[in-house]
Amino acid sequence: MIVSRLTLRIARTQLLAKKKQTTIAALGVTFGIAMFIFMISVMTGVNALLEDTMLMNTPHIRLYNDVTAVRPSLLEETYGNDTIWPVVRHQRPKQTKRNIKGATMIVSDLRSDPAVIGVSAQVTSQVFYNYGPVQLNGVIAGVDILEEDKLFNLRTKMKYGRLEDLPANRDGLIMGIGLARKLNVNPGDRVTVSTPGGSLQSFKVVGIFKTAVGAVDDQKSYANAESVQKILEEDSRYFTEIQVKLRDVNAANAYGKAVFNQYGYKAEDWETANATILQSFVIRNVMTVIVAGTLLVVAGFGIYNIMNMTIYNKMRDIAILKATGFAGSDVRGIFMTQAIIIGLLGGSLGLIFGYIFSYLTSKAPFDGGDVLSIDTFPVNMDYRFYIMGILFGVVTTALAAYFPSRKASKIDPVNILRG
Amino acid sequence: MENVLEAINLNKSFTDPVEFQVLKNISFSVRKGEFLSLMGKSGSGKSTLLYLLSTMDTVYDGQVVINGQLLTGMTQDALSAFRNEHIGFVFQFHFLLPEFSCLENVMLPAMKLNKWSNREIEKKAMEKLELLGVADQAHKLASRLSGGQQQRVAIARALINDPALIMGDEPTGNLDSHNSQNVQEIFRELTTRYHQTIIAVTHDPEFAKGTDRIIELSDGEIVK
Ligand SMILES: Nc1ncnc2c1ncn2[C@@H]1O[C@H](COP(=O)(O)OP(=O)(O)OP(=O)(O)O)[C@@H](O)[C@H]1O
Ligand SMILES: [Mg+2]
């Protein structure tokens, strides 16, 4: 295909002479690209929000003592599997402690690894929260709150009080907003916490947080590690899980396996923990691409039609050009150039409209309720979508124009000029 | 004098709607600088012959040689390039590109030839328009011109690349006697001064009288 300045000039003159037709063709592309940009921005925005929310509240790796893991029975341990075939019915998990042995050593080990951003050891327990007549089931996590902050950015989630209030109050408690609401407690109130083991302890609510994940906000409180160890009647080395934040989120799976091999404790990475949600992201992304692709194909058919019609109307002109010395490739060049100009014009306009729609949507108020902590609709304004959009636009128009152009290049001038 | 064009045993048939032979064993040659007119009744095959000679129609038996080069059997694109440089053609129904100005219409073949700068081309084009008395229409859209004006622009376009051969299918068909006279003088000048060759189909006996030679066609055969 030859696109010289001459073909460009001819293409431009013909486009300008048929402004209305050109505009309609370009608007088809505009619509396709604008919708593509808008849809993909919103869809990926929603996905990113969900993923962020998930990542914000899921440690990259969670190391814990999996007491339900299958263990060899005493018979097997004694005699081995080769000599006899032991059958033990109704074997129950052994009464073991849920703690990670040598937790402090593991923590300092992990902390010295440059791939790790933060490590938080915690002691968690199922508890009842009692306030007046209200008794609610929940979870208490004894942590070093400042370490926990490195993992989950808790500071930004505090609705009331400061993180520093927790270490300052030995019996302090930072409570999830849903839990606080249900218990009807306010900051400064004291609640009683009872453990499955039967011990009771009174805590003072010094702060309230909101992670925007209902299951967490309705159940969880943070306390100082020592206080929780104390109500569980354990010593200060008793930790039930270690949470790790990595520099590279995507390395979690591999890193988890390495950690498991080294320490022998179950290390669950966030991807495994959220496999179903991640699966739904994939489906949503596929849907987005399908819908946007369909829009572009429809725009492409519009262009195909219009190019076909243009070429049909321009048969005589094509014949004249050929009669006066233009080659088939020149003619093809002229029509391809027209299509690409339409694609670029329509596409650019599409980018602008797509941006405007996306921008307006990103400013539109949207109540995420208790599930999501957002005030406006999540929109992902990624510049790469715009590059993709314009490329898509030009490629579809070029493809749509290719066959009509080829047809035009093969027109035999004499058949038309015979008159 | 050397021959600029040779038609050797040309035969042409249309098969649609019925088998019909339009041209029968046409053979003749044209010398360089000759001003030739082609006459004959309507439907005798003049336009058909001219399309063969101008290389636009490639479906025929026989051979066409121009400037010593056998054109029969060449590809469409090669023929386009050849026409661009060596043949100027004026159609029976003066076809111009309607979206372009008259000046641009005249300039386009020269721009395609790419032998001169755009400024030179524009100057040449203006000269040709001047010659044909339509310089004042140069910047109008071609579609806005009267039939006779369009025909003169088409003649200017045929001249732009200084082709060796100029073919016209009734090039003065839409012109008044004054303009017709003018075109005839231009053609005469081109043949004598620049040794360009003209083949023009005409129904006008006056016009034919002023040419060097008349070939008369009847039912696809040369009768004179
Ligand atoms: N595409 C075609 N298919 C079939 N027959 C055709 C075709 N074009 C022309 N003819 C026939 O060929 C014959 C010669 O046509 P041509 O156009 O060469 O005549 P002409 O001498 O130029 O006539 P005129 O003086 O009216 O222009 C006519 O009988 C015409 O009907
Ligand atoms: Mg004719």
XYZ file of C-alpha atoms and ligand atoms in Angstrom:
675
model
C 0.000 0.000 0.000
C 1.369 3.339 -1.013
C 0.386 6.284 1.098
C 2.113 9.201 -0.495
C 1.295 12.822 0.106
C -0.786 12.651 -3.026
C -2.999 9.778 -1.855
C -3.322 11.529 1.477
C -4.415 14.693 -0.264
C -6.979 12.900 -2.402
C -8.272 11.004 0.628
C -8.617 14.205 2.607
C -10.398 16.101 -0.138
C -12.927 13.324 -0.614
C -13.552 13.062 3.134
C -14.067 16.785 3.470
C -16.421 16.851 0.501
C -18.647 14.290 2.232
C -18.649 15.768 5.706
C -21.911 14.215 6.777
C -20.988 10.706 5.727
C -17.529 11.065 7.259
C -19.037 12.280 10.509
C -21.484 9.399 10.720
C -18.745 6.862 10.076
C -16.499 8.501 12.664
C -19.296 8.647 15.239
C -19.743 4.883 14.930
C -16.145 4.454 15.989
C -16.537 7.128 18.632
C -19.426 5.266 20.200
C -17.574 1.948 20.184
C -14.383 3.344 21.673
C -16.130 5.546 24.231
C -18.137 2.579 25.496
C -15.027 0.436 25.500
C -13.086 2.960 27.580
C -15.982 3.557 29.917
C -16.789 -0.094 30.469
C -13.255 -1.243 30.970
C -12.516 1.670 33.316
C -15.529 0.950 35.486
C -15.139 -2.811 35.430
C -11.478 -2.790 36.299
C -12.168 -0.035 38.814
C -14.640 -2.266 40.601
C -12.277 -5.201 40.396
C -9.375 -3.172 41.720
C -11.489 -1.887 44.581
C -12.598 -5.370 45.520
C -9.083 -6.680 45.213
C -7.721 -3.817 47.286
C -10.355 -4.289 49.926
C -9.500 -7.957 49.963
C -5.757 -7.391 50.095
C -6.148 -4.727 52.732
C -7.655 -7.272 55.039
C -5.933 -10.446 54.004
C -2.300 -10.837 54.869
C -0.159 -11.837 51.917
C 0.837 -14.891 53.911
C -0.738 -16.258 57.045
C 1.315 -18.716 59.039
C -0.572 -20.823 61.556
C -0.697 -24.133 63.323
C -3.208 -26.288 61.485
C -4.426 -28.598 64.247
C -6.886 -30.353 61.974
C -4.075 -31.657 59.783
C -4.033 -35.425 59.493
C -1.562 -36.900 61.879
C -0.299 -40.489 62.073
C -2.007 -42.585 64.738
C -0.060 -43.916 67.654
C -0.174 -47.432 66.163
C 1.334 -46.264 62.937
C 4.012 -44.361 64.768
C 4.955 -47.397 66.813
C 4.856 -50.169 64.247
C 5.087 -48.360 60.945
C 2.968 -49.047 57.908
C 5.048 -51.897 56.446
C 4.582 -54.654 58.989
C 0.954 -54.211 59.909
C -2.082 -52.483 58.529
C -3.429 -50.465 61.378
C -7.036 -49.321 61.372
C -7.990 -46.608 63.810
C -11.600 -45.621 63.799
C -12.902 -42.215 64.872
C -9.514 -40.749 65.472
C -9.915 -37.287 66.937
C -7.498 -34.403 66.660
C -5.192 -34.473 69.609
C -5.686 -31.863 72.293
C -2.849 -29.575 71.315
C -2.098 -25.964 71.734
C -2.779 -23.825 68.689
C 0.334 -21.793 69.083
C 3.360 -21.514 66.835
C 6.405 -22.657 68.659
C 9.328 -20.292 68.436
C 7.114 -17.559 67.029
C 9.381 -14.717 68.099
C 12.348 -16.335 66.406
C 10.361 -16.871 63.182
C 9.198 -13.276 63.295
C 12.715 -11.875 63.604
C 13.864 -14.298 60.894
C 11.209 -13.101 58.477
C 11.744 -9.477 59.366
C 15.377 -9.671 58.306
C 14.346 -10.782 54.806
C 14.398 -7.818 52.386
C 11.438 -9.271 50.443
C 9.268 -8.738 53.506
C 7.706 -5.396 54.377
C 6.018 -6.266 57.617
C 5.511 -9.157 59.989
C 2.907 -9.242 62.698
C 2.610 -11.995 65.257
C -0.749 -12.311 66.899
C -2.613 -14.345 69.383
C -6.257 -14.735 68.452
C -9.147 -16.335 70.189
C -12.877 -16.769 69.856
C -14.511 -14.755 72.602
C -17.805 -13.401 73.842
C -18.201 -9.691 74.226
C -20.468 -8.734 77.078
C -21.890 -5.286 77.543
C -24.816 -5.027 79.886
C -27.315 -7.606 78.778
C -25.848 -7.892 75.297
C -23.586 -10.815 74.597
C -21.970 -11.229 71.218
C -19.704 -13.799 69.682
C -16.518 -12.472 68.123
C -12.785 -12.641 67.775
C -10.080 -10.920 69.693
C -6.628 -10.433 68.247
C -3.733 -9.645 70.515
C -1.176 -7.778 68.469
C 1.542 -5.214 68.410
C -0.810 -2.691 66.835
C 1.998 -0.677 65.217
C 3.283 -3.780 63.417
C -0.251 -4.647 62.386
C -0.568 -1.149 60.964
C 2.357 -1.839 58.620
C 0.393 -4.704 57.149
C -3.094 -3.329 56.912
C -2.704 0.411 57.073
C -5.010 0.481 60.085
C -4.316 4.122 60.780
C -6.495 5.144 57.830
C -9.316 2.970 59.079
C -9.643 4.439 62.517
C -13.044 6.035 62.910
C -12.345 7.029 66.472
C -9.209 7.188 68.606
C -5.594 6.672 67.627
C -3.526 3.526 67.266
C -1.149 4.809 69.950
C -3.997 4.677 72.471
C -3.758 0.900 72.500
C -0.172 0.409 73.711
C -0.821 3.279 76.142
C -3.713 1.394 77.773
C -2.857 -2.077 79.018
C -6.512 -3.142 78.906
C -7.347 -1.113 75.801
C -9.448 -2.443 72.954
C -9.883 -1.194 69.403
C -13.193 -2.490 68.208
C -14.739 -3.062 64.784
C -17.454 -0.529 64.017
C -20.162 -3.135 63.424
C -19.422 -4.883 66.658
C -19.428 -1.615 68.574
C -22.724 -0.665 67.036
C -24.349 -3.964 67.902
C -23.038 -3.917 71.447
C -24.052 -0.300 71.633
C -20.749 0.696 73.147
C -19.101 4.053 72.778
C -15.432 4.914 73.118
C -14.472 4.981 76.764
C -16.990 2.272 77.739
C -15.762 -0.937 79.286
C -16.791 -4.327 77.928
C -16.216 -7.721 79.409
C -14.564 -10.376 77.287
C -14.978 -14.055 78.114
C -12.906 -16.813 76.579
C -13.896 -20.412 75.758
C -11.630 -21.393 78.644
C -13.907 -19.476 80.950
C -11.774 -16.545 82.015
C -13.181 -13.053 82.097
C -11.469 -9.758 81.585
C -12.703 -6.230 81.338
C -11.434 -4.063 78.468
C -11.772 -0.378 77.773
C -12.769 0.624 74.253
C -10.134 3.176 73.174
C -10.764 3.192 69.448
C -13.127 2.088 66.692
C -12.071 0.981 63.213
C -13.835 0.347 59.959
C -12.216 -1.914 57.373
C -15.289 -1.911 55.131
C -15.415 -5.687 55.261
C -18.551 -6.603 57.156
C -17.245 -9.921 58.458
C -14.288 -8.171 60.074
C -16.022 -5.057 61.376
C -18.809 -7.101 63.003
C -16.531 -9.557 64.769
C -13.086 -8.328 65.484
C -11.299 -6.305 68.095
C -7.652 -5.595 68.571
C -6.041 -5.722 71.988
C -2.465 -5.750 73.227
C -0.845 -9.154 72.803
C -0.038 -9.419 76.539
C -3.651 -8.876 77.559
C -4.902 -11.630 75.288
C -2.109 -13.961 76.347
C -3.114 -13.215 79.909
C -6.807 -14.093 79.497
C -5.799 -17.257 77.667
C -3.521 -17.972 80.593
C -0.499 -18.291 78.398
C 2.976 -16.819 78.563
C 4.306 -13.953 76.486
C 5.754 -16.245 73.796
C 2.336 -17.632 72.904
C 1.321 -16.572 69.394
C -1.226 -18.377 67.228
C -0.419 -16.859 63.889
C 2.105 -14.825 62.013
C 1.034 -12.562 59.202
C 3.448 -11.421 56.544
C 3.325 -8.606 54.021
C 5.621 -8.929 51.039
C 7.107 -6.334 48.746
C 5.733 -8.242 45.753
C 2.117 -9.341 46.166
C 2.421 -11.854 43.382
C 5.299 -13.674 45.023
C 3.036 -14.746 47.897
C 2.360 -18.257 46.669
C 6.009 -19.176 46.170
C 7.076 -17.447 49.349
C 4.391 -19.265 51.310
C 5.704 -22.620 50.147
C 9.233 -21.663 51.120
C 8.059 -20.596 54.558
C 6.159 -23.852 54.996
C 9.230 -25.866 54.051
C 11.401 -23.981 56.471
C 9.186 -23.848 59.562
C 6.713 -26.655 59.008
C 3.670 -24.486 59.754
C 0.860 -24.064 57.337
C 1.456 -20.913 55.276
C -1.612 -19.805 53.416
C -1.140 -17.137 50.731
C -3.834 -14.610 49.893
C -4.506 -16.040 46.452
C -5.310 -19.447 47.870
C -7.384 -17.896 50.634
C -9.427 -15.903 48.094
C -9.455 -18.293 45.162
C -13.191 -18.010 44.506
C -13.179 -14.221 44.536
C -10.209 -14.128 42.200
C -12.041 -16.525 39.904
C -14.980 -14.135 39.756
C -12.583 -11.319 38.788
C -11.374 -13.368 35.858
C -14.940 -13.984 34.720
C -15.788 -10.314 35.036
C -12.705 -9.324 33.048
C -13.560 -11.778 30.302
C -17.083 -10.344 30.177
C -15.720 -6.819 29.893
C -13.481 -7.757 27.002
C -16.325 -9.594 25.254
C -18.767 -6.720 25.569
C -16.231 -4.080 24.563
C -15.058 -6.273 21.706
C -18.639 -6.647 20.493
C -19.080 -2.890 20.507
C -15.965 -2.478 18.420
C -17.030 -5.169 15.996
C -20.374 -3.428 15.561
C -18.542 -0.162 14.923
C -16.344 -2.071 12.495
C -19.370 -3.315 10.557
C -20.656 0.244 10.386
C -17.397 1.325 8.836
C -17.392 -1.642 6.499
C -20.835 -0.637 5.290
C -19.988 2.983 4.852
C -16.711 2.222 3.071
C -18.537 -0.173 0.786
C -21.124 2.449 0.009
C -18.506 5.150 -0.497
C -16.600 2.957 -2.888
C -19.779 2.112 -4.741
C -20.557 5.813 -5.085
C -17.014 6.564 -6.096
C -16.695 3.943 -8.837
C -16.594 6.626 -11.494
C -13.919 8.606 -9.669
C -11.863 5.457 -9.182
C -12.123 4.742 -12.889
C -11.007 8.277 -13.745
C -8.042 8.050 -11.410
C -7.017 4.778 -12.990
C -7.567 6.072 -16.511
C -5.317 9.041 -15.810
C -2.534 6.891 -14.440
C -3.196 5.890 -10.840
C -2.376 2.292 -9.923
C -4.615 -0.104 -8.016
C -2.376 0.308 -4.993
C -2.909 4.079 -5.081
C -6.652 3.576 -5.027
C -6.355 1.121 -2.156
C -4.106 3.599 -0.386
C -6.683 6.347 -0.785
C -9.498 4.337 0.760
C -7.370 2.828 3.497
C -6.150 6.300 4.361
C -9.733 7.507 4.553
C -10.648 4.643 6.837
C -7.688 5.241 9.084
C -8.430 8.951 9.265
C -12.018 8.074 10.215
C -10.676 5.600 12.766
C -8.287 8.135 14.261
C -10.827 10.950 14.329
C -13.645 8.802 15.662
C -11.298 7.000 18.008
C -9.837 10.198 19.468
C -13.305 11.578 19.988
C -14.185 8.237 21.575
C -11.255 8.587 23.967
C -12.425 12.056 24.928
C -16.023 10.945 25.497
C -14.843 7.810 27.253
C -12.737 9.971 29.534
C -15.600 12.365 30.211
C -18.023 9.523 31.028
C -15.460 7.813 33.230
C -14.560 11.042 34.970
C -18.180 11.977 35.649
C -18.897 8.491 36.921
C -15.856 8.596 39.188
C -17.297 11.766 40.726
C -20.838 10.454 41.037
C -21.783 9.804 44.642
C -22.125 6.118 45.406
C -22.907 4.664 48.781
C -20.908 1.496 49.338
C -22.894 0.835 52.492
C -21.155 -1.152 55.190
C -19.652 -3.509 52.665
C -17.432 -1.072 50.795
C -15.899 2.079 52.188
C -16.389 4.359 49.190
C -18.311 7.544 48.550
C -18.008 7.595 44.769
C -18.108 4.968 42.090
C -14.766 3.213 41.631
C -13.308 3.983 38.197
C -9.883 2.975 37.017
C -8.485 5.783 34.848
C -5.604 3.814 33.417
C -3.867 5.495 30.473
C -3.195 2.084 28.941
C -6.920 1.644 28.200
C -6.717 4.763 26.078
C -3.763 3.443 24.112
C -5.611 0.150 23.673
C -8.773 2.011 22.656
C -7.151 4.033 19.904
C -5.214 1.023 18.644
C -8.398 -1.057 18.606
C -10.234 1.737 16.818
C -7.645 2.116 14.097
C -7.149 -1.617 13.664
C -10.894 -2.318 13.374
C -11.423 0.490 10.885
C -8.411 -0.623 8.872
C -9.694 -4.198 8.849
C -13.218 -3.092 7.994
C -11.921 -0.998 5.111
C -9.451 -3.545 3.819
C -11.830 -5.642 1.742
C -13.807 -2.753 0.224
C -10.497 -1.058 -0.598
C -9.169 -4.139 -2.256
C -12.327 -4.339 -4.289
C -11.883 -0.712 -5.308
C -8.305 -1.332 -6.357
C -9.508 -4.042 -8.720
C -12.176 -2.000 -10.456
C -11.670 -2.094 -14.215
C -11.950 1.519 -15.365
C -13.213 0.837 -18.857
C -16.363 -0.904 -17.701
C -17.412 2.192 -15.844
C -16.236 4.816 -18.296
C -17.893 3.216 -21.290
C -20.886 5.197 -20.014
C 8.607 9.334 -40.233
C 8.409 6.843 -37.372
C 5.149 5.293 -36.212
C 4.002 6.243 -32.760
C 1.103 3.776 -32.716
C 0.436 0.490 -34.429
C -2.815 -1.435 -34.244
C -2.307 -4.976 -35.496
C -5.283 -7.110 -36.378
C -7.556 -5.988 -33.534
C -10.716 -7.972 -32.887
C -13.146 -7.353 -30.089
C -16.409 -9.035 -29.159
C -18.980 -8.469 -26.473
C -20.724 -11.592 -25.215
C -23.359 -9.866 -23.165
C -26.290 -10.031 -23.898
C -25.473 -11.906 -27.118
C -22.222 -12.670 -28.908
C -21.506 -9.552 -30.908
C -18.288 -8.625 -32.703
C -17.697 -4.878 -32.387
C -14.292 -4.630 -34.052
C -13.185 -6.720 -36.983
C -9.542 -7.060 -38.104
C -8.567 -3.487 -37.441
C -5.014 -2.724 -38.528
C -3.480 0.699 -39.055
C -0.575 2.794 -37.919
C -0.230 6.431 -36.880
C 2.871 8.507 -37.487
C 4.446 10.756 -34.962
C 2.972 14.233 -35.102
C -0.084 13.123 -37.032
C -3.517 14.646 -36.398
C -5.958 11.849 -37.071
C -9.735 11.816 -36.908
C -11.912 8.767 -36.452
C -15.398 8.933 -37.911
C -18.345 6.643 -38.304
C -21.981 6.189 -37.473
C -23.140 5.951 -33.912
C -22.521 2.421 -32.703
C -19.903 1.668 -35.296
C -17.298 0.969 -32.596
C -15.279 4.202 -32.415
C -15.248 4.512 -28.629
C -14.530 0.809 -28.287
C -11.515 1.119 -30.571
C -10.239 4.170 -28.744
C -10.407 2.318 -25.398
C -8.310 -0.490 -26.867
C -5.747 1.919 -28.273
C -5.561 3.854 -25.014
C -4.783 0.572 -23.130
C -7.783 0.931 -20.834
C -9.525 -2.063 -22.334
C -7.336 -5.138 -22.244
C -9.804 -7.768 -23.395
C -9.255 -8.143 -27.147
C -7.401 -10.125 -29.800
C -4.523 -8.547 -31.685
C -1.734 -6.229 -30.635
C -1.291 -2.593 -29.716
C 2.184 -1.082 -29.987
C 2.905 2.449 -28.831
C 6.337 4.079 -29.087
C 7.707 0.726 -30.183
C 6.503 -0.944 -26.987
C 4.081 -3.864 -27.148
C 1.364 -3.041 -24.611
C -0.821 -6.081 -25.120
C -0.559 -8.386 -22.119
C 0.916 -5.908 -19.647
C -0.504 -5.703 -16.113
C -3.147 -3.137 -15.162
C -0.754 -1.203 -12.942
C 1.965 -1.108 -15.609
C -0.599 0.143 -18.108
C -1.783 2.800 -15.651
C 1.763 4.052 -15.299
C 2.197 3.985 -19.065
C -0.996 5.960 -19.656
C 0.024 8.427 -17.004
C 3.185 9.319 -18.856
C 2.420 8.759 -22.531
C -1.328 9.033 -23.173
C -3.692 11.894 -22.565
C -7.357 10.929 -22.835
C -10.474 13.044 -23.213
C -13.611 11.038 -22.520
C -16.808 11.271 -24.507
C -18.551 12.214 -21.307
C -15.936 14.588 -19.884
C -15.302 12.888 -16.560
C -13.822 15.100 -13.852
C -13.502 14.394 -10.136
C -16.407 16.395 -8.704
C -14.894 17.058 -5.255
C -11.779 18.667 -6.653
C -11.300 22.101 -8.153
C -10.653 22.351 -11.878
C -7.043 23.213 -11.203
C -6.612 20.131 -8.992
C -8.265 17.952 -11.610
C -5.689 19.079 -14.128
C -2.812 18.765 -11.658
C -3.530 15.256 -10.392
C -2.026 13.211 -13.277
C 1.130 15.329 -13.093
C 1.330 14.878 -9.345
C 1.067 11.157 -9.903
C 3.820 11.312 -12.532
C 5.938 13.118 -9.932
C 8.357 14.607 -12.417
C 7.901 18.255 -11.510
C 7.511 20.167 -8.264
C 4.005 21.096 -7.149
C 4.652 24.714 -7.994
C 5.743 23.856 -11.511
C 2.728 21.594 -11.917
C 0.393 24.348 -10.794
C 1.993 26.774 -13.215
C 1.727 24.298 -16.076
C -1.877 23.508 -15.188
C -2.782 27.175 -15.169
C -1.173 27.560 -18.580
C -3.241 24.694 -19.984
C -6.438 26.107 -18.496
C -5.535 29.481 -19.948
C -4.973 27.880 -23.320
C -8.487 26.437 -23.261
C -10.055 29.623 -21.947
C -11.163 28.285 -18.557
C -8.441 29.812 -16.360
C -11.088 31.909 -14.615
C -12.773 28.688 -13.454
C -9.564 27.214 -12.020
C -10.573 27.315 -8.365
C -14.184 26.310 -8.804
C -15.281 22.804 -7.989
C -15.394 20.723 -11.168
C -19.025 19.811 -10.524
C -20.031 23.487 -10.679
C -19.000 23.951 -14.311
C -21.103 23.826 -17.442
C -20.731 20.842 -19.771
C -18.571 22.715 -22.267
C -16.364 24.156 -19.539
C -15.904 20.709 -18.027
C -14.924 19.332 -21.401
C -12.256 21.987 -21.814
C -10.884 21.273 -18.325
C -10.758 17.600 -19.313
C -8.752 18.513 -22.411
C -6.372 20.567 -20.244
C -5.956 17.525 -18.017
C -5.128 15.333 -21.019
C -2.346 17.738 -21.962
C -0.732 18.195 -18.563
C 1.987 15.524 -18.804
C 2.944 16.435 -22.380
C 1.944 12.962 -23.576
C 3.179 11.579 -26.887
C -0.382 10.556 -27.732
C -3.593 12.435 -27.064
C -6.859 10.609 -27.667
C -10.214 12.271 -27.542
C -13.654 10.729 -27.782
C -15.566 13.609 -29.330
C -13.450 16.166 -27.486
C -15.394 19.035 -29.015
C -18.791 17.383 -28.790
C -20.142 19.876 -26.257
C -18.419 22.975 -27.530
C -19.737 25.922 -29.491
C -18.143 26.598 -32.860
C -15.796 29.211 -31.433
C -14.396 26.924 -28.757
C -14.394 23.974 -31.105
C -12.264 26.023 -33.457
C -9.945 26.928 -30.610
C -9.457 23.286 -29.596
C -8.734 22.356 -33.161
C -6.076 25.068 -33.340
C -4.534 23.886 -30.097
C -4.356 20.336 -31.392
C -2.854 21.504 -34.637
C -0.203 23.467 -32.783
C 0.650 20.483 -30.563
C 1.212 18.261 -33.574
C 3.269 20.666 -35.631
C 5.269 22.336 -32.922
C 5.663 19.612 -30.300
C 5.203 16.558 -32.527
C 2.532 15.169 -30.270
C 0.070 12.843 -31.930
C -3.709 13.306 -31.804
C -6.425 10.750 -32.448
C -9.879 12.269 -32.135
C -13.282 10.699 -32.645
C -15.635 13.204 -34.218
C -19.020 13.517 -35.841
C -18.223 17.004 -37.025
C -17.198 17.064 -40.717
C -15.791 20.598 -40.259
C -13.479 19.350 -37.549
C -12.479 16.285 -39.547
C -11.659 18.395 -42.552
C -8.996 20.216 -40.582
C -7.147 17.025 -39.652
C -4.345 15.214 -41.504
C -6.169 11.967 -42.078
C -9.644 10.493 -41.531
C -10.242 6.873 -40.657
C -13.838 5.844 -41.131
C -15.358 2.982 -39.262
C -18.492 1.109 -40.210
C -19.812 -1.865 -38.284
C -16.426 -2.410 -36.713
C -14.450 -2.314 -39.943
C -12.235 0.336 -41.423
C -13.851 1.395 -44.647
C -11.569 4.298 -45.519
N -20.359 -3.071 -22.586
C -20.951 -3.412 -23.729
N -21.584 -4.582 -23.836
C -22.172 -4.963 -24.984
N -22.180 -4.198 -26.086
C -21.544 -2.993 -26.040
C -20.905 -2.530 -24.868
N -20.378 -1.313 -25.110
C -20.688 -1.032 -26.374
N -21.380 -2.022 -26.935
C -21.835 -2.074 -28.296
O -20.729 -1.940 -29.188
C -21.066 -1.133 -30.273
C -20.052 -0.021 -30.453
O -20.169 0.872 -29.371
P -19.296 2.187 -29.276
O -19.556 2.818 -27.982
O -17.903 1.851 -29.641
O -19.937 3.056 -30.449
P -19.518 4.481 -30.954
O -19.052 4.314 -32.324
O -18.626 5.125 -29.995
O -20.905 5.231 -30.959
P -21.229 6.752 -30.577
O -20.869 7.569 -31.744
O -22.700 6.762 -30.340
O -20.459 7.090 -29.355
C -22.485 -0.631 -30.064
O -23.366 -1.414 -30.849
C -22.754 -0.917 -28.602
O -24.090 -1.283 -28.398
Mg -18.729 6.664 -28.626
